[in-house]
Coordinates of C-alpha atoms in Angstrom, one line a residue:
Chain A
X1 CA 125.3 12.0 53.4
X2 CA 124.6 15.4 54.3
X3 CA 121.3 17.3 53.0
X4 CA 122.6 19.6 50.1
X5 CA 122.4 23.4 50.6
X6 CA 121.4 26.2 48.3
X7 CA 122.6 29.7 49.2
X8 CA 120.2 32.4 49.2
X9 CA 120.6 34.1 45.9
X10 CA 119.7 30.5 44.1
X11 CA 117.4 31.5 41.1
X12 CA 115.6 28.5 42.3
X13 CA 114.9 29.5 45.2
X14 CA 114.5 32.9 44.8
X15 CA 112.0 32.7 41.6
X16 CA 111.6 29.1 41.1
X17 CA 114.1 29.0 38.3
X18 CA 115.1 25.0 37.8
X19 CA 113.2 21.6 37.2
X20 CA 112.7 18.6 39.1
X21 CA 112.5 15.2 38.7
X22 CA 111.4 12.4 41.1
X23 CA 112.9 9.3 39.4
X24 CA 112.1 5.5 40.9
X25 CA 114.9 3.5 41.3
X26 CA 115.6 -0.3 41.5
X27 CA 118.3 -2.1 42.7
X28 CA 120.0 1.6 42.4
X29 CA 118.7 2.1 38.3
X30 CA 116.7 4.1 37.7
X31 CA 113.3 3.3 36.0
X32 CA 112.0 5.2 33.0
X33 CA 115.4 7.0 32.6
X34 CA 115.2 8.0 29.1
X35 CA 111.5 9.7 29.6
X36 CA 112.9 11.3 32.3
X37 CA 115.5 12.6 30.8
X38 CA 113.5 14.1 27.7
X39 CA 111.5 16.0 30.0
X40 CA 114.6 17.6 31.8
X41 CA 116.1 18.2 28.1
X42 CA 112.8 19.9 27.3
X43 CA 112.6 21.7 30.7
X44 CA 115.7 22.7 30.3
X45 CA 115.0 24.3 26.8
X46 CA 112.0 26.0 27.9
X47 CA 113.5 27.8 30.5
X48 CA 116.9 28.1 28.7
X49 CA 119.2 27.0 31.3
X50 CA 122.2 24.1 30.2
X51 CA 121.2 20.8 30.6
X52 CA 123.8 18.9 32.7
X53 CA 126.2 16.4 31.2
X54 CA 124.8 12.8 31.0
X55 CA 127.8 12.2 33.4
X56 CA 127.0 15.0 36.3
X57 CA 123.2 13.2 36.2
X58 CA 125.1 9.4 36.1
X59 CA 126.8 10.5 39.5
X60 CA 123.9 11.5 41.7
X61 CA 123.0 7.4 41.8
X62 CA 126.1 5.8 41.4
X63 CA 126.5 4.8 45.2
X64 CA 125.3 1.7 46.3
X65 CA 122.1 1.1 47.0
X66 CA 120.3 1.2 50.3
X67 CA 117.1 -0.1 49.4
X68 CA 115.3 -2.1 46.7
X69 CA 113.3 0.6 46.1
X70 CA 114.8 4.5 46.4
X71 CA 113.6 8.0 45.3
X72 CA 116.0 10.0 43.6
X73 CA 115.2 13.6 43.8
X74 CA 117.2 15.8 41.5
X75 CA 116.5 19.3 41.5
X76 CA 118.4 21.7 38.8
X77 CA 118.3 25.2 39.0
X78 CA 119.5 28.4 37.2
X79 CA 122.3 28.9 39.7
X80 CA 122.8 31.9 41.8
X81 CA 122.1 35.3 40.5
X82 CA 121.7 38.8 41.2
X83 CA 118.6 40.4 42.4
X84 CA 116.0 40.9 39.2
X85 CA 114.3 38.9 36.3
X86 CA 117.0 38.9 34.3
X87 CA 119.3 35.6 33.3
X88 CA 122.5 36.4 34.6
X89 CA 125.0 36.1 31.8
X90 CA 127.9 33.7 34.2
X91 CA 124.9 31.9 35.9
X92 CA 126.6 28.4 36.7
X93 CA 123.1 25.8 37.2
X94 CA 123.1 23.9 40.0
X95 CA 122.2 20.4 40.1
X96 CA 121.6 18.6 44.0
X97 CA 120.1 15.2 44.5
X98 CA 119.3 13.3 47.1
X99 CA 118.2 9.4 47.1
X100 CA 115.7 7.9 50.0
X101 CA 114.5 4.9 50.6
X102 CA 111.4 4.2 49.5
X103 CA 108.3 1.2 50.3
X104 CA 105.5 1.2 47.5
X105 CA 102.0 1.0 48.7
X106 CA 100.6 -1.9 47.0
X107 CA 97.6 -2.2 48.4
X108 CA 96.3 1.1 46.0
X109 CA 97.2 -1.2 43.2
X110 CA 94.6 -4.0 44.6
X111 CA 91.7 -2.2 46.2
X112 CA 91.8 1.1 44.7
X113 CA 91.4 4.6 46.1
X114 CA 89.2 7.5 46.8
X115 CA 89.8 10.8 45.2
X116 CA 88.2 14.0 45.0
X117 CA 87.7 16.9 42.6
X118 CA 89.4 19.8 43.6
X119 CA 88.2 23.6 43.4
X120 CA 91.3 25.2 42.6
X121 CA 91.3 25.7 38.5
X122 CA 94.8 25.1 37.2
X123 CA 95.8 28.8 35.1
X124 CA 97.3 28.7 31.5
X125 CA 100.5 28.8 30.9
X126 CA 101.5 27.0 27.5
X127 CA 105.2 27.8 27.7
X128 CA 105.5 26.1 31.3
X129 CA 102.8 23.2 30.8
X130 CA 103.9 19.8 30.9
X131 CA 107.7 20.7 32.2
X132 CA 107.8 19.8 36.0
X133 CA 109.2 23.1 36.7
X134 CA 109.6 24.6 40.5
X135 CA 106.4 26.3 40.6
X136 CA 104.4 24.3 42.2
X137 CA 102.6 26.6 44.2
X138 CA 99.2 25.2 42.2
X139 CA 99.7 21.9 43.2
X140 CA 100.8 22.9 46.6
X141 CA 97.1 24.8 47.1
X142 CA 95.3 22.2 45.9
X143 CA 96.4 19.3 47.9
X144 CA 95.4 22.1 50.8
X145 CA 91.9 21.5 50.1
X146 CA 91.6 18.2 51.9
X147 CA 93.2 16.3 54.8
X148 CA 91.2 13.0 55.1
X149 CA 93.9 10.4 54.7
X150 CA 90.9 8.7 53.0
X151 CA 91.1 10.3 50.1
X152 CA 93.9 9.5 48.4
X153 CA 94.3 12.3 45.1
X154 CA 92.5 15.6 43.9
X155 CA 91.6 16.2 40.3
X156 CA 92.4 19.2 38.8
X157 CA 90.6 21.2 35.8
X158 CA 91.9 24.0 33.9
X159 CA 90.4 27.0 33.8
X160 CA 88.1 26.1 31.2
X161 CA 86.8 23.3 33.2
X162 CA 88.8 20.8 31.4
X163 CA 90.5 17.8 33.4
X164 CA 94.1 18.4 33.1
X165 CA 95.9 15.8 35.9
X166 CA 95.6 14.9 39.4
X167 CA 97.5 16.5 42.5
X168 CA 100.9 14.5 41.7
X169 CA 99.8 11.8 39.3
X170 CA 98.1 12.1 35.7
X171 CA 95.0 10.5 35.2
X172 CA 93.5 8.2 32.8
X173 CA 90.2 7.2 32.2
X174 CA 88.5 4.2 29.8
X175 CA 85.3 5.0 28.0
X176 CA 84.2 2.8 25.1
X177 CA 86.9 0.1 25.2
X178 CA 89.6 2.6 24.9
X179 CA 92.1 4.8 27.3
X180 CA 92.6 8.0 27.3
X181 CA 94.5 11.1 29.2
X182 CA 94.2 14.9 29.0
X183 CA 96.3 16.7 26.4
X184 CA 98.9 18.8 28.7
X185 CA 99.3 22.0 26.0
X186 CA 98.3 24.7 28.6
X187 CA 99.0 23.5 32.1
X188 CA 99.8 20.1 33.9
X189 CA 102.7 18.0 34.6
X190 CA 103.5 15.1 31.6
X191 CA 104.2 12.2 34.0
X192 CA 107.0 9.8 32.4
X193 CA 105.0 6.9 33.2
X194 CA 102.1 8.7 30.8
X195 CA 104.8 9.4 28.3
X196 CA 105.7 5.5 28.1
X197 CA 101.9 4.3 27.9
X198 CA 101.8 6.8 25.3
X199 CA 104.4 5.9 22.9
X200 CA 103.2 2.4 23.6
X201 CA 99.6 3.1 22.5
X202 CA 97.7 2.2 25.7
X203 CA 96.6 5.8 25.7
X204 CA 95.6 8.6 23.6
X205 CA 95.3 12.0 24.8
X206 CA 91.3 12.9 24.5
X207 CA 90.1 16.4 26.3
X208 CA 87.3 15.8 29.1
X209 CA 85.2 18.1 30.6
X210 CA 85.3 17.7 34.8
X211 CA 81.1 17.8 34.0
X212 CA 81.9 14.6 32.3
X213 CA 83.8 13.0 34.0
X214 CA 80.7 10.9 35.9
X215 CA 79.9 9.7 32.1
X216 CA 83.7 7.2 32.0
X217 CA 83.7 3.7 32.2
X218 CA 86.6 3.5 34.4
X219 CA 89.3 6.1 36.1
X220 CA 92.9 5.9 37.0
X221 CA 95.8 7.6 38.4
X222 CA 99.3 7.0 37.8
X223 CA 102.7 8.3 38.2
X224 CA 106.1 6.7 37.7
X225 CA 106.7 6.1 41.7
X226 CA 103.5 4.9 43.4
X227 CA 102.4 2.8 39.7
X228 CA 98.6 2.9 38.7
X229 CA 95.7 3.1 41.2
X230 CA 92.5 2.0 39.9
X231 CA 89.8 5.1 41.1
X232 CA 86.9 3.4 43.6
X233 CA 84.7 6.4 44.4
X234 CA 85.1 10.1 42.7
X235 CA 83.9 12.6 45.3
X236 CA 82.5 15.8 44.3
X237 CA 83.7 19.1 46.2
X238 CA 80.5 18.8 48.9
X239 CA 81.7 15.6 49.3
X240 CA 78.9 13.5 47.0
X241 CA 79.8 10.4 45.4
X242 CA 79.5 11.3 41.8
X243 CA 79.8 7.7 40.6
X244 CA 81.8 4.4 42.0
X245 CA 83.9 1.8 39.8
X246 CA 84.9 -1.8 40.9
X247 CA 88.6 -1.9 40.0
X248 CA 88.3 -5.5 39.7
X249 CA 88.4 -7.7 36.4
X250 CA 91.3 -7.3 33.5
X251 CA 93.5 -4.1 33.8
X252 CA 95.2 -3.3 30.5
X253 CA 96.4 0.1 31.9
X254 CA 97.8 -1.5 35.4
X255 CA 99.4 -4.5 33.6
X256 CA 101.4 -2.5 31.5
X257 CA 102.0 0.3 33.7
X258 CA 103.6 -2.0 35.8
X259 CA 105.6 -3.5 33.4
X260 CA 106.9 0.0 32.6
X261 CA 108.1 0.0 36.2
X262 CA 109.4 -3.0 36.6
X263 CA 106.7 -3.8 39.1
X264 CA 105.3 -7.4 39.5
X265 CA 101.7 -7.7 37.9
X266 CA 98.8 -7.5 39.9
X267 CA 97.2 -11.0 40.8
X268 CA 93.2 -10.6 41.7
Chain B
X1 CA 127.9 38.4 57.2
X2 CA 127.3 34.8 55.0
X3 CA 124.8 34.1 52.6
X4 CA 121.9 32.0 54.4
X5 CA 120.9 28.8 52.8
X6 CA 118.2 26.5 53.0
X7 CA 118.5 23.1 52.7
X8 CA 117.6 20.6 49.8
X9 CA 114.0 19.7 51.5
X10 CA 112.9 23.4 51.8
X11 CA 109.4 23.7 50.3
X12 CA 110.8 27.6 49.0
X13 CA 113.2 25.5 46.8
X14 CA 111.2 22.5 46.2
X15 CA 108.0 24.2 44.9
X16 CA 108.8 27.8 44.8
X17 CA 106.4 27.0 48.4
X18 CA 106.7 31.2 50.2
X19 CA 106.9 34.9 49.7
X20 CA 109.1 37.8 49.3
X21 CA 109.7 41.2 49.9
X22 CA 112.4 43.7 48.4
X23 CA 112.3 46.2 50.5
X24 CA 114.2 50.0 50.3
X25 CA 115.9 50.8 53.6
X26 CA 116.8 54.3 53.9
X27 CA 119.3 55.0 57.0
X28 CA 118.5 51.5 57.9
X29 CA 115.0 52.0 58.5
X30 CA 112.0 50.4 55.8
X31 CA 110.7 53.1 53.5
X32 CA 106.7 51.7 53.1
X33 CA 107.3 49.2 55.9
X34 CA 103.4 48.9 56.5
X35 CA 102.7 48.6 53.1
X36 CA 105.3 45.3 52.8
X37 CA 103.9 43.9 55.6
X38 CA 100.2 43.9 54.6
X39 CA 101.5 42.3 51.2
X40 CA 103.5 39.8 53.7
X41 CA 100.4 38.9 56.0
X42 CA 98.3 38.4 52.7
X43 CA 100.3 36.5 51.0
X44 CA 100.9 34.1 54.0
X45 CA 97.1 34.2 54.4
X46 CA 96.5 33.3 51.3
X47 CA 99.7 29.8 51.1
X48 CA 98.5 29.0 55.1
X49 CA 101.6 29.9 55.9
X50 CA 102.3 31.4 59.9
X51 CA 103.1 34.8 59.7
X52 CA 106.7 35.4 61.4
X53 CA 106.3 37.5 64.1
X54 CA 106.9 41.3 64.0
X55 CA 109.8 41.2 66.1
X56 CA 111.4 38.4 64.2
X57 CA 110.8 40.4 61.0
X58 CA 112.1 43.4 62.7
X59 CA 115.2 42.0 63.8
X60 CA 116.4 41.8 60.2
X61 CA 117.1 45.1 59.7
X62 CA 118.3 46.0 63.4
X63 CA 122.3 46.2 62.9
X64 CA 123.9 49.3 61.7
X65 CA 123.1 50.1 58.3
X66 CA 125.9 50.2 55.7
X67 CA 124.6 52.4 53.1
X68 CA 121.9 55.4 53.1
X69 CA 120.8 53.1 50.9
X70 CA 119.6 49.5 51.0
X71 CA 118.0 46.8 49.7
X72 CA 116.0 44.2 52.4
X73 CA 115.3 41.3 50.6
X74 CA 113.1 38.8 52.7
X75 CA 112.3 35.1 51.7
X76 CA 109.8 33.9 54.1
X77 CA 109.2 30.0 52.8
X78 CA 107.4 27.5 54.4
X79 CA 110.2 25.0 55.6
X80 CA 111.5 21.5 55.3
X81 CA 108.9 19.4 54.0
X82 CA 108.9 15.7 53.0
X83 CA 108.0 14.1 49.4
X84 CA 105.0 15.4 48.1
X85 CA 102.8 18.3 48.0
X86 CA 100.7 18.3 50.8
X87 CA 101.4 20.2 53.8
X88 CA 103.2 19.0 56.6
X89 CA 102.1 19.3 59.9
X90 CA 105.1 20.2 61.8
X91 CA 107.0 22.4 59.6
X92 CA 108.5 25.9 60.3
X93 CA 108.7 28.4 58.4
X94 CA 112.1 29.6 57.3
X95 CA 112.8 33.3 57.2
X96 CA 115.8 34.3 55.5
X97 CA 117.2 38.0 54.7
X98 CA 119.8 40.3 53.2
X99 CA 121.1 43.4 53.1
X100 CA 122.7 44.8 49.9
X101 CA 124.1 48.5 49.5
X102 CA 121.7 50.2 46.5
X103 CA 122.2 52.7 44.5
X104 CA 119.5 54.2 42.7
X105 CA 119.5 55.4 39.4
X106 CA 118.1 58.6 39.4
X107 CA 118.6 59.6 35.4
X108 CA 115.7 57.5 34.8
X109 CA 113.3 59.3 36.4
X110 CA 114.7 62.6 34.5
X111 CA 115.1 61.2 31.0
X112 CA 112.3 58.4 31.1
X113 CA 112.8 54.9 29.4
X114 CA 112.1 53.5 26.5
X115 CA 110.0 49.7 27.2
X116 CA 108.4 46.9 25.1
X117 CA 105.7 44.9 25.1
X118 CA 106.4 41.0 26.3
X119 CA 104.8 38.3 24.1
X120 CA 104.4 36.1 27.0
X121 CA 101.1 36.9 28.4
X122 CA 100.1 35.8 31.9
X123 CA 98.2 32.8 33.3
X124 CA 95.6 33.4 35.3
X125 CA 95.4 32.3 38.9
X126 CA 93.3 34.0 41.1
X127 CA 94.6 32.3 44.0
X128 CA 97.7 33.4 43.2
X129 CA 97.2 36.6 41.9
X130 CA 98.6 40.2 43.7
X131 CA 101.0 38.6 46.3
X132 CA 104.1 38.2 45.7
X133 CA 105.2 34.3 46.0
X134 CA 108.3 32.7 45.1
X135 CA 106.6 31.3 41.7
X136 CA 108.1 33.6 39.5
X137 CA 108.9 31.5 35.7
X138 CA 106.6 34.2 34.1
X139 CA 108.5 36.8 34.9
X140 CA 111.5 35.3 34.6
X141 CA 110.7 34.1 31.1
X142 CA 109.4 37.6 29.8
X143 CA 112.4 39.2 30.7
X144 CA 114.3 36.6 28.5
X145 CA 112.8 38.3 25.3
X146 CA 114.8 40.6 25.5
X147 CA 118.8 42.0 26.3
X148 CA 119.3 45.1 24.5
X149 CA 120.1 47.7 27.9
X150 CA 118.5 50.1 26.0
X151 CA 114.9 48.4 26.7
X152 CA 114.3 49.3 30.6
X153 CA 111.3 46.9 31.3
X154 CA 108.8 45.0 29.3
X155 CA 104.7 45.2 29.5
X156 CA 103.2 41.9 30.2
X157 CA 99.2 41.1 29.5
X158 CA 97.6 38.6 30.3
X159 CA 96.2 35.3 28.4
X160 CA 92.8 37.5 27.4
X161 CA 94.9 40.7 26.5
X162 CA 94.5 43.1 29.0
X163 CA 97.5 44.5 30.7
X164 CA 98.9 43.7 34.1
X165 CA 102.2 45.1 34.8
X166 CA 106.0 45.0 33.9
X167 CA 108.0 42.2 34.6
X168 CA 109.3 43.5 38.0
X169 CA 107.5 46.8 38.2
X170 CA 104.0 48.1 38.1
X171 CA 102.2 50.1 35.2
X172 CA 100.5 53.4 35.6
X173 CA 98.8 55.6 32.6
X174 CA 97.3 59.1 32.2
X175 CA 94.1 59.3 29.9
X176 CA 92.0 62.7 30.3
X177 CA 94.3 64.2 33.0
X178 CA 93.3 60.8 35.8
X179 CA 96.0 58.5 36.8
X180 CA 95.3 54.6 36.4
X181 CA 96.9 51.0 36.9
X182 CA 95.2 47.9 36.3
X183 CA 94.0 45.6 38.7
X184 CA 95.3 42.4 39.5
X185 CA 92.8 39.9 40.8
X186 CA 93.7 37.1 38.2
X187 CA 97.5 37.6 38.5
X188 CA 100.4 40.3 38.2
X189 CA 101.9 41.7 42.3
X190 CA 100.5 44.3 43.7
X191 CA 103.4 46.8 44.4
X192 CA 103.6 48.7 47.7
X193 CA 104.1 51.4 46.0
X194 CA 100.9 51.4 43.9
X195 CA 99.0 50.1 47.0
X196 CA 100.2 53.5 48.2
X197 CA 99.1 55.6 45.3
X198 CA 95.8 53.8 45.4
X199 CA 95.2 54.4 48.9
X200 CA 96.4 58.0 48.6
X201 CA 93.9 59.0 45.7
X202 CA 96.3 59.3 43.5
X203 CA 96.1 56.8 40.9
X204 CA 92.8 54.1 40.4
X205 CA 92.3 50.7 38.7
X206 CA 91.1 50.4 35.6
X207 CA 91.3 47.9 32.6
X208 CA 92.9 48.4 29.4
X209 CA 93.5 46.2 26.7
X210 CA 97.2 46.2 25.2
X211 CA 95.8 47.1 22.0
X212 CA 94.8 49.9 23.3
X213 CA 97.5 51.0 25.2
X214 CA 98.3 53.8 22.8
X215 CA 95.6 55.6 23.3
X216 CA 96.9 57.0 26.4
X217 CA 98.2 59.8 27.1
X218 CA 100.8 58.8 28.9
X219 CA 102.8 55.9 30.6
X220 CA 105.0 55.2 33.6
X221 CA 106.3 52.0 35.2
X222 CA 107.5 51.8 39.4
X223 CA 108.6 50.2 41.9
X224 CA 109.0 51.0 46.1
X225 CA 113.0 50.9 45.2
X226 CA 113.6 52.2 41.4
X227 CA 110.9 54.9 42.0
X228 CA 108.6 56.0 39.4
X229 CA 110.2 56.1 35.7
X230 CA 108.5 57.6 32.5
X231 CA 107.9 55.9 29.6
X232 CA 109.0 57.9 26.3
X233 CA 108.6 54.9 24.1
X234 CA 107.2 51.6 23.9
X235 CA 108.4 49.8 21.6
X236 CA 106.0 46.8 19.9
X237 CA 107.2 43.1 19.6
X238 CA 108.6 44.0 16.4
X239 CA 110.3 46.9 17.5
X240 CA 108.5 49.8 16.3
X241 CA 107.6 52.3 18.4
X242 CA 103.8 52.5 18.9
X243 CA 103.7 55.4 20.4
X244 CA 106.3 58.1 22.1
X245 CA 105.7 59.8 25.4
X246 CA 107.4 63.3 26.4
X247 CA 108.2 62.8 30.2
X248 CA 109.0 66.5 30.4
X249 CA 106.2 68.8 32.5
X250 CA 104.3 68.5 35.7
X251 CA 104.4 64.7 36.8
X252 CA 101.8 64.3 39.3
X253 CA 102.8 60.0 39.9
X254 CA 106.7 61.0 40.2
X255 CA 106.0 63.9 42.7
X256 CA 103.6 61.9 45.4
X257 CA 105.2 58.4 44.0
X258 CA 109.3 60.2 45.3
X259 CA 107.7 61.5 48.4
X260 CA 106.4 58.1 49.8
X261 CA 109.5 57.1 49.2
X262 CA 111.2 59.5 50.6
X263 CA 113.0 60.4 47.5
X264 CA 113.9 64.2 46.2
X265 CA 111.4 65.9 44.1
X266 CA 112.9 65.7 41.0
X267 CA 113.8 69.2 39.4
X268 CA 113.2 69.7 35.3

């Protein structure tokens, strides 16, 4: 199938104007549907462009598969427009989607990975946080900041030195017996797979300070795709080894995060 | 000539990953060229993104032009990209232009406008802040408050309340007979205009909160293609007027502003 096309005067192009979602799928269904959905309905909402119909999102994986495992990309956007801010009044949104194959790294799940705390301070924008909108250019600066394939994620504070998410996964943390995640009110991507451990109370959003995050019990990341990589070693921008964790023993937030996916259960 | 387009896995449409310029071409030839091109090199600095070279950029405004006046839009983005944030190695960067016929509407910069002030206030991103990249929501989301034709532009502050600009043009204000704009170092674009205003003497930076913005004496937005337009009234988020301004008289910022751009002295 060819690559879809947008013209040059796509608002999504142009200004960023659509939403994204990066959806898992197995066997050809997709996993986590319904959270992803939600977060294109909000998206959608925020930025006041019409969702699609459940049918125009139904098509883009309706072929047969060619993998187990694919990525579905869809991308919506405002449509084409005329030069300037404003939301034409006949802007028709565009919806493009394109499915690859896709081969999970499992060995992240079993030994764990190195990350690193990024510089770059994620700004404030409550009326875009937690939408994965096209603006990405934050996300895009931050995973500048390192090339050592050995390093697998960056952590990313706000502003106000709270932790907020990782690169392209949320994060998770234990402390005390209990999980938590950062609260996504001002900036940060709300990860479906975050959503689901949510509603099923293996998290709670708690607000941690990047100072503190040497003071946790145990660190994660996660997104819907790769699953949930236990955290090894948590390097400090000059490259110090603020603190180590073993990721193995019992792993509530693996287990279930992998049910969630559909994935088989880690066996140590 | 057609409309260029990029293809599904361009990081411009994926992430909002580039820069632009809008630039006015008089007789085909780029009023504040150098100007556009420092803001270009910056910008690209600033996303590691190569620079095009000058010839590449010349060579899209090299046929005939078709008006005496014209718009040069430029989307410079980084290229096809795979999954994933981080940079690839091999991409190229995609430049992509267009020429559009432009008429300007010279009875604002006789009559003045009437603006208000956004409630969306702006993030701040240092990183980010001055050039003018392809993530755009912000503005594209303040000039949703609004759709009465009457309102010609809308102030935008940022999250601690001073203000930055207008959603696509640049703020300038008279207290005690000196000309000032606000600076930009934790977000907003840095106009070519203003850059040439600044660099001319004519107009300097200087902070000033929105609660205080009708304490001046009085109020202009521009641009390097609208020209310089004075504000008779700003209106508040409620819609009363704050404050009116009588655009009438000596207007030092419209004189200098229409002769860099190579505009008529306006006449009262």
């Amino acid at each position: 199938m060819p690559m879809p096309q947008v013209p040059f005067d796509d608002r999504g192009l142009a200004y960023g104007d659509g939403v994204f979602e990066t959806v898992l799928l197995r066997a050809g269904v997709p996993v986590l549907w319904d959270y992803h959905y939600a977060r294109l309905l909000l998206g959608c909402q925020r930025l006041n462009i019409p969702l699609p119909s459940r049918e125009q999102l139904v098509a883009t994986w309706q072929s047969p598969p060619n993998a187990e495992l694919e990525i579905l990309k869809l991308i919506l956007t405002r449509g084409s427009g005329g030069r300037g801010y404003a939301t034409p009044d006949n802007s028709q949104p565009r919806l493009l989607s394109r499915r690859t194959p896709f081969v999970v790294n499992a060995d992240r799940w079993h030994e764990g990975v190195n990350i690193r705390i990024c510089q770059l301070r994620l700004g404030h924008q409550p009326l875009l946080a937690g939408i994965k909108h096209l603006n990405r250019l934050e996300n895009v600066l931050a995973r500048q900041e390192w090339n050592d394939p050995a390093i697998a994620e960056g952590l990313l504070g706000d502003a106000d030195g709270w932790l907020v998410e990782a690169t392209s996964m949320n994060v998770f943390w234990q402390q005390a017996g209990a999980l938590f995640t950062p609260p996504l009110s001002q900036c940060g991507v709300a990860g479906t797979l975050r959503a689901a451990l949510l509603d099923h109370g293996v998290v709670q959003e708690a607000a941690i300070a990047l100072t503190a995050i040497h003071q946790v019990d145990r660190l994660w990341v996660a997104n819907s795709v790769q699953g949930v990589w236990p955290v090894n070693k948590l390097l400090s921008e000059t490259g110090v080894v603020l603190q180590s964790w073993n990721p193995a023993g019992h792993d509530r937030l693996q287990v279930v995060g992998h049910e969630l996916l559909g994935y088989s259960p880690t066996s140590r």
